[in-house]
Amino acid sequence: MISKCRWKLLAMLAFVLVVMVWYSISREDRYIELFYFPILEKKEPCLQGEAERKVSKLFGNYSQEQPIFLQLKDYFWVKTPSAYELPYGTKGSEDLLLRVLAITSYSIPESIQRLKCRRCVVVGNGHRLRNSLLGEAINKYDVVIRLNNAPVAGYEGDVGSKTTMRLFYPESAHFNPKVEDNPDTLLVLVAFKAMDFHWIESILSDKKRAWPPVSPAPSGVGLLPAPLTLHFREPVPSHGCHPLLRTTGLDIRILNPFFMEIAADKLLRLPMQQPHKIKQKPTTGLLAITLALHLCDLVHIAGFGYPDAQNKKESIHYYEQITIKSMAWSGHNVSQEALAIKRMLEIGAVKNLTYF
Ligand SMILES: *[C@@H]1O[C@H](CO)[C@@H](O)[C@H](O)[C@H]1NC(C)=O
Ligand SMILES: *[C@@H]1O[C@H](CO)[C@@H](O)[C@H](O)[C@H]1NC(C)=O
Ligand SMILES: *[C@@H]1O[C@H](CO)[C@@H](O)[C@H](O)[C@H]1NC(C)=O
């Protein structure tokens, strides 16, 4: 009698075990944990292809074939034709780009590639992150995208400490990857002009010696000598003792300008060929959301948005005191971008973690 009961119990236990193993194996992204306990799992449910499906209303039929990062083979073996010049394409910059791609990489980390469903968060630099206490929640996403010189050190509670990718351009490269990033963070260069390729090349290659050495600024970040500075809107950290030098080039990626084209064309509806005087372009933030919608299945955003019109004195960033005035000559139209983000929120393509 007793042994019969025991057998029943054992059979039931075996059945439960099989179901648990099957369930954890069926969720490939978690296969390292043999047993999957849904109760402990507080991650947002992730539906494969959802972001792409939802945003197709805005983006239309655009090519999913586009690589995230530019690859040497596309310029070396195949001459990839581009309809536009930078920042929307690579037309005219191919030779320079070839040299840069030869000393950088393009791979997406295996840890991201193998995920069946990718949960991503784009962390903007907005003031709304202050006291948000979102740090822990942000660290839980599979992919955390940060922008420009956004600091992490000292702000972990509000913005988290994990950085999968950091998008930057020369003028915004005032950050120390050793302090603000993880050892495996991808540093993603957004090129606005051919000179940006020159800049990264000089930082990464031995060519740096050909440039006159400059005395480092107090922060330890050198500034470019005058003639080259003229090509940039703001002072640019130079190779002198630039923190990016700790990189080998293997953690630098060159973002496919295709995403800039999509952000400008589909989200902001900007003319692709603009007269020289009104060169409006998307912000790195909008660009990052566009990229995330291509890379991820679920996209959340935090720290986006600017203070309202009544609040002109409030800082726009969580880590520094600058007001909306500083955006006046940036070439960005923040109200137009806000409308674009609102549209994406309305159709459910993205979700906001802070007020938007
Ligand atoms: C988008 O592509 C699908 C299938 O590839 C096609 O059926 C649909 O008509 C296309 N839509 C537009 C707007 O081109
Ligand atoms: C910015 O965009 C808004 C909304 O699309 C538009 O009304 C405004 O004229 C634009 N401002 C500039 C300076 O282009
Ligand atoms: C997202 O923004 C809306 C306003 O557009 C706001 O009502 C909502 O509370 C925000 N969500 C979060 C989590 O802050």
CSV table of C-alpha atoms and ligand atoms in Angstrom, one decimal:
chain,number,residue,atom,x,y,z
A,1,MET,CA,0.0,0.0,0.0
A,2,ILE,CA,2.7,2.4,1.2
A,3,SER,CA,5.0,1.6,-1.7
A,4,LYS,CA,2.2,2.2,-4.2
A,5,CYS,CA,1.7,5.7,-2.8
A,6,ARG,CA,5.4,6.3,-3.0
A,7,TRP,CA,5.5,5.3,-6.7
A,8,LYS,CA,2.7,7.6,-7.4
A,9,LEU,CA,4.5,10.4,-5.7
A,10,LEU,CA,7.7,9.7,-7.5
A,11,ALA,CA,6.0,9.6,-10.8
A,12,MET,CA,4.4,12.9,-10.1
A,13,LEU,CA,7.7,14.4,-9.1
A,14,ALA,CA,9.3,13.1,-12.2
A,15,PHE,CA,6.5,14.6,-14.3
A,16,VAL,CA,6.9,18.0,-12.7
A,17,LEU,CA,10.7,17.8,-13.2
A,18,VAL,CA,10.3,17.0,-16.9
A,19,VAL,CA,7.9,19.9,-17.4
A,20,MET,CA,10.3,22.2,-15.6
A,21,VAL,CA,13.3,21.1,-17.7
A,22,TRP,CA,11.3,21.3,-20.9
A,23,TYR,CA,10.1,24.8,-20.0
A,24,SER,CA,13.6,26.1,-19.2
A,25,ILE,CA,15.0,24.5,-22.3
A,26,SER,CA,12.2,26.0,-24.5
A,27,ARG,CA,13.3,29.4,-23.3
A,28,GLU,CA,16.7,29.3,-24.8
A,29,ASP,CA,17.9,32.6,-23.4
A,30,ARG,CA,17.7,31.2,-19.9
A,31,TYR,CA,19.1,27.8,-20.6
A,32,ILE,CA,21.9,28.3,-18.2
A,33,GLU,CA,19.5,28.2,-15.3
A,34,LEU,CA,18.3,24.6,-15.4
A,35,PHE,CA,15.1,25.4,-13.6
A,36,TYR,CA,12.9,28.2,-14.4
A,37,PHE,CA,10.9,29.7,-11.6
A,38,PRO,CA,8.5,32.3,-13.0
A,39,ILE,CA,7.8,33.6,-9.5
A,40,LEU,CA,11.3,34.9,-9.2
A,41,GLU,CA,11.2,36.4,-12.6
A,42,LYS,CA,10.1,40.0,-12.7
A,43,LYS,CA,11.2,40.8,-16.2
A,44,GLU,CA,8.7,42.2,-18.6
A,45,PRO,CA,7.2,39.6,-20.9
A,46,CYS,CA,8.9,39.7,-24.2
A,47,LEU,CA,7.3,38.8,-27.6
A,48,GLN,CA,9.6,38.1,-30.4
A,49,GLY,CA,9.4,40.6,-33.2
A,50,GLU,CA,6.9,42.8,-31.4
A,51,ALA,CA,8.8,46.1,-31.7
A,52,GLU,CA,9.3,45.6,-35.4
A,53,ARG,CA,5.7,44.7,-35.9
A,54,LYS,CA,4.4,47.7,-34.1
A,55,VAL,CA,6.8,50.2,-35.5
A,56,SER,CA,6.2,49.1,-39.1
A,57,LYS,CA,3.2,51.5,-39.1
A,58,LEU,CA,5.7,54.3,-38.9
A,59,PHE,CA,8.7,52.8,-40.6
A,60,GLY,CA,6.9,51.0,-43.4
A,61,ASN,CA,8.6,48.2,-45.2
A,62,TYR,CA,12.1,48.9,-44.5
A,63,SER,CA,15.0,46.5,-44.8
A,64,GLN,CA,15.6,44.3,-41.8
A,65,GLU,CA,18.7,43.1,-43.6
A,66,GLN,CA,20.7,46.2,-42.8
A,67,PRO,CA,23.6,45.5,-40.4
A,68,ILE,CA,23.6,47.4,-37.2
A,69,PHE,CA,27.3,48.3,-37.5
A,70,LEU,CA,29.3,48.9,-40.7
A,71,GLN,CA,31.5,46.0,-41.8
A,72,LEU,CA,34.7,46.0,-43.7
A,73,LYS,CA,33.6,43.4,-46.1
A,74,ASP,CA,30.8,45.6,-47.4
A,75,TYR,CA,33.3,48.2,-48.4
A,76,PHE,CA,36.3,46.1,-49.3
A,77,TRP,CA,34.9,43.2,-51.3
A,78,VAL,CA,31.6,44.7,-52.3
A,79,LYS,CA,31.3,48.4,-53.1
A,80,THR,CA,28.2,49.2,-51.1
A,81,PRO,CA,26.6,52.1,-52.9
A,82,SER,CA,25.0,54.7,-50.7
A,83,ALA,CA,22.4,57.2,-51.9
A,84,TYR,CA,23.4,59.8,-49.3
A,85,GLU,CA,26.4,61.5,-47.8
A,86,LEU,CA,26.9,61.6,-44.1
A,87,PRO,CA,25.1,61.6,-41.8
A,88,TYR,CA,22.5,59.6,-43.8
A,89,GLY,CA,24.9,57.5,-45.8
A,90,THR,CA,28.5,56.9,-46.7
A,91,LYS,CA,28.6,58.4,-50.2
A,92,GLY,CA,32.0,60.0,-50.7
A,93,SER,CA,33.5,58.8,-47.5
A,94,GLU,CA,34.2,55.2,-48.6
A,95,ASP,CA,38.0,55.4,-48.7
A,96,LEU,CA,38.2,57.0,-45.3
A,97,LEU,CA,35.7,54.5,-43.9
A,98,LEU,CA,37.6,51.6,-45.3
A,99,ARG,CA,40.6,52.6,-43.2
A,100,VAL,CA,38.5,53.0,-40.1
A,101,LEU,CA,36.8,49.7,-40.5
A,102,ALA,CA,40.1,48.0,-40.9
A,103,ILE,CA,41.0,48.9,-37.3
A,104,THR,CA,37.6,48.6,-35.6
A,105,SER,CA,35.2,45.7,-35.3
A,106,TYR,CA,31.5,45.1,-36.2
A,107,SER,CA,30.4,42.1,-34.2
A,108,ILE,CA,27.4,42.0,-31.9
A,109,PRO,CA,28.3,40.1,-28.7
A,110,GLU,CA,27.3,36.5,-28.6
A,111,SER,CA,25.4,37.1,-25.3
A,112,ILE,CA,23.0,39.4,-27.2
A,113,GLN,CA,22.9,37.4,-30.4
A,114,ARG,CA,21.8,34.2,-28.8
A,115,LEU,CA,18.8,35.8,-27.1
A,116,LYS,CA,15.5,34.8,-28.6
A,117,CYS,CA,13.8,37.9,-27.4
A,118,ARG,CA,15.8,41.0,-26.6
A,119,ARG,CA,14.6,43.4,-23.9
A,120,CYS,CA,16.2,46.8,-24.4
A,121,VAL,CA,16.2,50.1,-22.6
A,122,VAL,CA,17.4,53.4,-24.0
A,123,VAL,CA,18.5,55.7,-21.2
A,124,GLY,CA,18.2,59.3,-22.2
A,125,ASN,CA,20.2,62.0,-20.4
A,126,GLY,CA,17.1,63.9,-19.2
A,127,HIS,CA,16.6,65.5,-15.9
A,128,ARG,CA,13.6,63.3,-15.2
A,129,LEU,CA,16.0,60.5,-14.2
A,130,ARG,CA,17.0,62.4,-11.1
A,131,ASN,CA,15.6,60.7,-8.0
A,132,SER,CA,13.9,58.2,-10.3
A,133,LEU,CA,15.5,55.2,-8.4
A,134,LEU,CA,15.3,53.3,-11.7
A,135,GLY,CA,18.9,52.0,-11.5
A,136,GLU,CA,18.1,48.5,-10.5
A,137,ALA,CA,15.3,48.2,-13.0
A,138,ILE,CA,17.5,49.5,-15.8
A,139,ASN,CA,20.3,47.0,-15.0
A,140,LYS,CA,17.8,44.1,-15.6
A,141,TYR,CA,17.4,44.7,-19.3
A,142,ASP,CA,19.3,42.6,-21.7
A,143,VAL,CA,20.6,45.6,-23.6
A,144,VAL,CA,21.1,49.1,-22.0
A,145,ILE,CA,21.9,51.9,-24.5
A,146,ARG,CA,23.3,55.1,-23.2
A,147,LEU,CA,24.1,58.4,-24.9
A,148,ASN,CA,27.1,60.6,-25.3
A,149,ASN,CA,28.9,61.6,-22.2
A,150,ALA,CA,26.1,60.5,-19.8
A,151,PRO,CA,27.8,59.5,-16.5
A,152,VAL,CA,27.0,56.4,-14.5
A,153,ALA,CA,29.5,56.7,-11.6
A,154,GLY,CA,27.7,58.4,-8.7
A,155,TYR,CA,24.3,58.1,-10.3
A,156,GLU,CA,23.9,54.3,-10.2
A,157,GLY,CA,20.7,54.4,-8.1
A,158,ASP,CA,18.9,56.5,-10.7
A,159,VAL,CA,20.4,55.4,-14.0
A,160,GLY,CA,21.9,51.9,-13.3
A,161,SER,CA,25.5,50.8,-14.0
A,162,LYS,CA,25.1,48.4,-16.9
A,163,THR,CA,26.0,49.8,-20.4
A,164,THR,CA,25.8,47.5,-23.4
A,165,MET,CA,26.2,50.3,-25.9
A,166,ARG,CA,27.2,53.9,-25.7
A,167,LEU,CA,26.5,56.1,-28.7
A,168,PHE,CA,28.8,59.0,-29.1
A,169,TYR,CA,30.3,61.4,-31.7
A,170,PRO,CA,33.6,63.4,-31.4
A,171,GLU,CA,32.0,66.4,-29.8
A,172,SER,CA,30.3,64.3,-27.1
A,173,ALA,CA,33.2,62.0,-26.4
A,174,HIS,CA,34.0,63.7,-23.0
A,175,PHE,CA,33.6,60.5,-21.0
A,176,ASN,CA,36.1,58.1,-19.6
A,177,PRO,CA,35.1,54.6,-20.6
A,178,LYS,CA,37.2,53.1,-17.8
A,179,VAL,CA,35.0,54.9,-15.2
A,180,GLU,CA,31.6,55.1,-16.9
A,181,ASP,CA,31.4,51.9,-18.9
A,182,ASN,CA,31.8,48.2,-18.3
A,183,PRO,CA,34.8,46.3,-19.8
A,184,ASP,CA,32.5,44.9,-22.5
A,185,THR,CA,30.6,48.0,-23.4
A,186,LEU,CA,30.5,48.7,-27.1
A,187,LEU,CA,31.4,52.3,-28.0
A,188,VAL,CA,29.4,53.2,-31.0
A,189,LEU,CA,30.5,56.0,-33.1
A,190,VAL,CA,27.8,58.1,-34.8
A,191,ALA,CA,29.4,59.9,-37.7
A,192,PHE,CA,27.9,63.2,-38.8
A,193,LYS,CA,30.7,64.2,-41.2
A,194,ALA,CA,33.8,62.7,-42.8
A,195,MET,CA,36.0,64.5,-40.3
A,196,ASP,CA,34.5,62.2,-37.6
A,197,PHE,CA,36.1,59.2,-39.3
A,198,HIS,CA,39.4,61.1,-39.5
A,199,TRP,CA,39.1,61.7,-35.8
A,200,ILE,CA,38.5,58.1,-34.7
A,201,GLU,CA,41.2,57.0,-37.1
A,202,SER,CA,43.7,59.3,-35.5
A,203,ILE,CA,42.7,58.2,-32.0
A,204,LEU,CA,43.0,54.5,-32.8
A,205,SER,CA,45.9,54.4,-35.2
A,206,ASP,CA,49.6,55.3,-35.0
A,207,LYS,CA,48.8,58.4,-37.0
A,208,LYS,CA,48.3,60.2,-33.8
A,209,ARG,CA,52.0,60.9,-33.7
A,210,ALA,CA,51.7,62.9,-36.9
A,211,TRP,CA,49.5,65.3,-35.2
A,212,PRO,CA,51.1,68.0,-33.0
A,213,PRO,CA,50.8,66.9,-29.4
A,214,VAL,CA,48.7,69.2,-27.3
A,215,SER,CA,48.8,69.9,-23.6
A,216,PRO,CA,46.1,68.0,-21.8
A,217,ALA,CA,43.2,69.9,-20.3
A,218,PRO,CA,42.8,69.7,-16.5
A,219,SER,CA,40.3,66.9,-16.9
A,220,GLY,CA,43.0,64.8,-18.6
A,221,VAL,CA,41.2,65.2,-21.9
A,222,GLY,CA,43.3,67.0,-24.5
A,223,LEU,CA,41.8,69.3,-27.0
A,224,LEU,CA,42.4,69.4,-30.7
A,225,PRO,CA,44.9,71.9,-32.1
A,226,ALA,CA,43.2,74.9,-33.7
A,227,PRO,CA,43.1,74.1,-37.5
A,228,LEU,CA,41.3,70.8,-36.9
A,229,THR,CA,39.0,72.2,-34.3
A,230,LEU,CA,37.5,74.4,-37.0
A,231,HIS,CA,35.8,71.3,-38.4
A,232,PHE,CA,33.9,70.6,-35.3
A,233,ARG,CA,31.1,72.6,-33.6
A,234,GLU,CA,32.6,72.3,-30.2
A,235,PRO,CA,36.0,71.6,-28.7
A,236,VAL,CA,36.8,67.9,-29.4
A,237,PRO,CA,38.8,65.6,-27.2
A,238,SER,CA,41.9,64.7,-29.1
A,239,HIS,CA,44.1,61.7,-29.1
A,240,GLY,CA,46.7,63.4,-26.8
A,241,CYS,CA,45.7,61.3,-23.8
A,242,HIS,CA,42.1,60.5,-24.7
A,243,PRO,CA,40.4,58.0,-22.5
A,244,LEU,CA,39.2,56.2,-25.6
A,245,LEU,CA,42.9,55.2,-26.2
A,246,ARG,CA,42.5,52.4,-23.6
A,247,THR,CA,40.3,50.8,-26.3
A,248,THR,CA,42.0,48.7,-29.0
A,249,GLY,CA,39.5,49.6,-31.6
A,250,LEU,CA,37.9,46.2,-31.1
A,251,ASP,CA,35.3,47.7,-28.8
A,252,ILE,CA,34.6,50.6,-31.1
A,253,ARG,CA,31.7,50.1,-33.6
A,254,ILE,CA,30.6,52.4,-36.5
A,255,LEU,CA,26.9,52.8,-36.5
A,256,ASN,CA,25.2,52.2,-39.8
A,257,PRO,CA,24.1,55.6,-41.1
A,258,PHE,CA,20.9,53.9,-42.2
A,259,PHE,CA,19.4,54.5,-38.8
A,260,MET,CA,20.0,58.2,-39.1
A,261,GLU,CA,18.2,58.1,-42.4
A,262,ILE,CA,15.3,56.3,-40.9
A,263,ALA,CA,15.1,58.6,-37.9
A,264,ALA,CA,15.2,61.7,-40.1
A,265,ASP,CA,13.0,60.4,-42.9
A,266,LYS,CA,10.4,58.3,-41.2
A,267,LEU,CA,10.2,59.8,-37.7
A,268,LEU,CA,10.9,63.5,-38.4
A,269,ARG,CA,10.0,63.6,-42.0
A,270,LEU,CA,13.0,65.7,-42.8
A,271,PRO,CA,14.0,66.2,-46.4
A,272,MET,CA,17.0,64.1,-47.1
A,273,GLN,CA,18.7,66.8,-49.1
A,274,GLN,CA,18.5,69.9,-47.0
A,275,PRO,CA,19.6,73.3,-48.0
A,276,HIS,CA,22.9,74.2,-46.4
A,277,LYS,CA,21.3,76.7,-44.0
A,278,ILE,CA,18.7,74.5,-42.4
A,279,LYS,CA,20.6,71.4,-41.5
A,280,GLN,CA,18.2,69.8,-39.0
A,281,LYS,CA,19.1,66.4,-37.8
A,282,PRO,CA,17.9,63.8,-35.2
A,283,THR,CA,19.4,63.8,-31.7
A,284,THR,CA,21.5,60.9,-30.6
A,285,GLY,CA,18.5,60.0,-28.4
A,286,LEU,CA,16.0,59.6,-31.3
A,287,LEU,CA,18.7,57.8,-33.2
A,288,ALA,CA,19.2,55.3,-30.3
A,289,ILE,CA,15.5,54.6,-30.2
A,290,THR,CA,15.5,53.9,-33.9
A,291,LEU,CA,18.4,51.6,-33.5
A,292,ALA,CA,16.8,49.8,-30.6
A,293,LEU,CA,13.6,49.2,-32.6
A,294,HIS,CA,15.7,47.4,-35.1
A,295,LEU,CA,17.8,45.4,-32.7
A,296,CYS,CA,15.3,44.6,-30.0
A,297,ASP,CA,11.9,42.9,-29.5
A,298,LEU,CA,10.9,45.2,-26.6
A,299,VAL,CA,12.0,48.8,-26.3
A,300,HIS,CA,11.6,50.9,-23.2
A,301,ILE,CA,12.8,54.5,-22.8
A,302,ALA,CA,13.8,56.4,-19.7
A,303,GLY,CA,15.1,60.0,-19.2
A,304,PHE,CA,13.6,61.4,-22.4
A,305,GLY,CA,11.9,64.7,-22.7
A,306,TYR,CA,12.7,68.3,-21.9
A,307,PRO,CA,11.3,70.6,-19.2
A,308,ASP,CA,8.0,72.3,-20.2
A,309,ALA,CA,7.9,75.8,-21.5
A,310,GLN,CA,7.1,77.2,-18.0
A,311,ASN,CA,10.2,75.6,-16.6
A,312,LYS,CA,12.9,77.2,-18.8
A,313,LYS,CA,15.4,77.4,-15.9
A,314,GLU,CA,15.3,73.7,-15.1
A,315,SER,CA,18.3,71.7,-16.2
A,316,ILE,CA,17.8,69.4,-19.2
A,317,HIS,CA,20.3,66.8,-18.0
A,318,TYR,CA,20.4,64.7,-14.9
A,319,TYR,CA,24.1,65.3,-14.3
A,320,GLU,CA,24.8,68.9,-15.2
A,321,GLN,CA,23.2,72.3,-15.0
A,322,ILE,CA,22.4,73.4,-18.6
A,323,THR,CA,19.1,74.7,-19.8
A,324,ILE,CA,17.0,74.3,-22.9
A,325,LYS,CA,18.6,77.5,-24.2
A,326,SER,CA,21.7,75.5,-25.1
A,327,MET,CA,19.7,73.5,-27.6
A,328,ALA,CA,19.0,76.6,-29.7
A,329,TRP,CA,21.8,76.2,-32.2
A,330,SER,CA,22.1,72.5,-31.9
A,331,GLY,CA,20.4,71.7,-35.2
A,332,HIS,CA,17.8,69.7,-33.3
A,333,ASN,CA,14.1,70.5,-33.2
A,334,VAL,CA,13.1,69.1,-29.7
A,335,SER,CA,9.3,69.8,-30.1
A,336,GLN,CA,9.3,67.9,-33.4
A,337,GLU,CA,11.2,65.0,-31.8
A,338,ALA,CA,8.7,65.0,-28.8
A,339,LEU,CA,5.9,64.5,-31.3
A,340,ALA,CA,7.7,61.6,-32.9
A,341,ILE,CA,8.3,59.9,-29.6
A,342,LYS,CA,4.6,60.5,-28.6
A,343,ARG,CA,3.6,58.8,-31.8
A,344,MET,CA,5.8,55.8,-31.0
A,345,LEU,CA,4.3,55.6,-27.4
A,346,GLU,CA,0.8,55.8,-28.8
A,347,ILE,CA,1.2,52.9,-31.1
A,348,GLY,CA,2.9,50.9,-28.3
A,349,ALA,CA,6.2,50.5,-30.2
A,350,VAL,CA,8.0,51.9,-27.1
A,351,LYS,CA,7.1,52.3,-23.5
A,352,ASN,CA,8.2,55.1,-21.1
A,353,LEU,CA,9.7,54.4,-17.7
A,354,THR,CA,9.8,58.1,-16.8
A,355,TYR,CA,7.2,60.7,-17.5
A,356,PHE,CA,7.0,61.7,-21.1
B,1,LIG,C1,5.2,45.2,-47.1
B,1,LIG,O1,5.7,44.0,-47.4
B,1,LIG,C2,4.7,43.0,-47.4
B,1,LIG,C3,5.3,41.6,-47.6
B,1,LIG,O2,6.7,41.7,-47.9
B,1,LIG,C4,3.7,43.3,-48.5
B,1,LIG,O3,2.6,42.3,-48.5
B,1,LIG,C5,3.1,44.7,-48.2
B,1,LIG,O4,2.2,45.0,-49.3
B,1,LIG,C6,4.2,45.7,-48.1
B,1,LIG,N1,3.6,47.0,-47.7
B,1,LIG,C7,3.9,48.1,-48.3
B,1,LIG,C8,3.3,49.4,-47.8
B,1,LIG,O5,4.8,48.2,-49.2
B,2,LIG,C1,10.0,72.5,-34.9
B,2,LIG,O1,8.9,71.6,-35.0
B,2,LIG,C2,7.7,72.1,-34.8
B,2,LIG,C3,6.7,71.0,-34.8
B,2,LIG,O2,6.9,70.2,-35.9
B,2,LIG,C4,7.4,73.2,-35.8
B,2,LIG,O3,6.1,73.8,-35.5
B,2,LIG,C5,8.4,74.3,-35.6
B,2,LIG,O4,8.3,75.3,-36.6
B,2,LIG,C6,9.8,73.7,-35.8
B,2,LIG,N1,10.8,74.7,-35.5
B,2,LIG,C7,11.8,75.0,-36.3
B,2,LIG,C8,12.8,76.0,-35.8
B,2,LIG,O5,12.0,74.5,-37.4
B,3,LIG,C1,4.6,57.8,-19.4
B,3,LIG,O1,4.2,59.1,-19.8
B,3,LIG,C2,2.9,59.4,-19.5
B,3,LIG,C3,2.5,60.7,-20.1
B,3,LIG,O2,2.7,60.7,-21.5
B,3,LIG,C4,2.6,59.3,-18.1
B,3,LIG,O3,1.2,59.5,-17.8
B,3,LIG,C5,3.0,58.0,-17.5
B,3,LIG,O4,2.9,58.1,-16.1
B,3,LIG,C6,4.5,57.7,-17.9
B,3,LIG,N1,4.9,56.4,-17.4
B,3,LIG,C7,5.7,56.3,-16.4
B,3,LIG,C8,6.0,54.9,-15.9
B,3,LIG,O5,6.2,57.3,-15.8
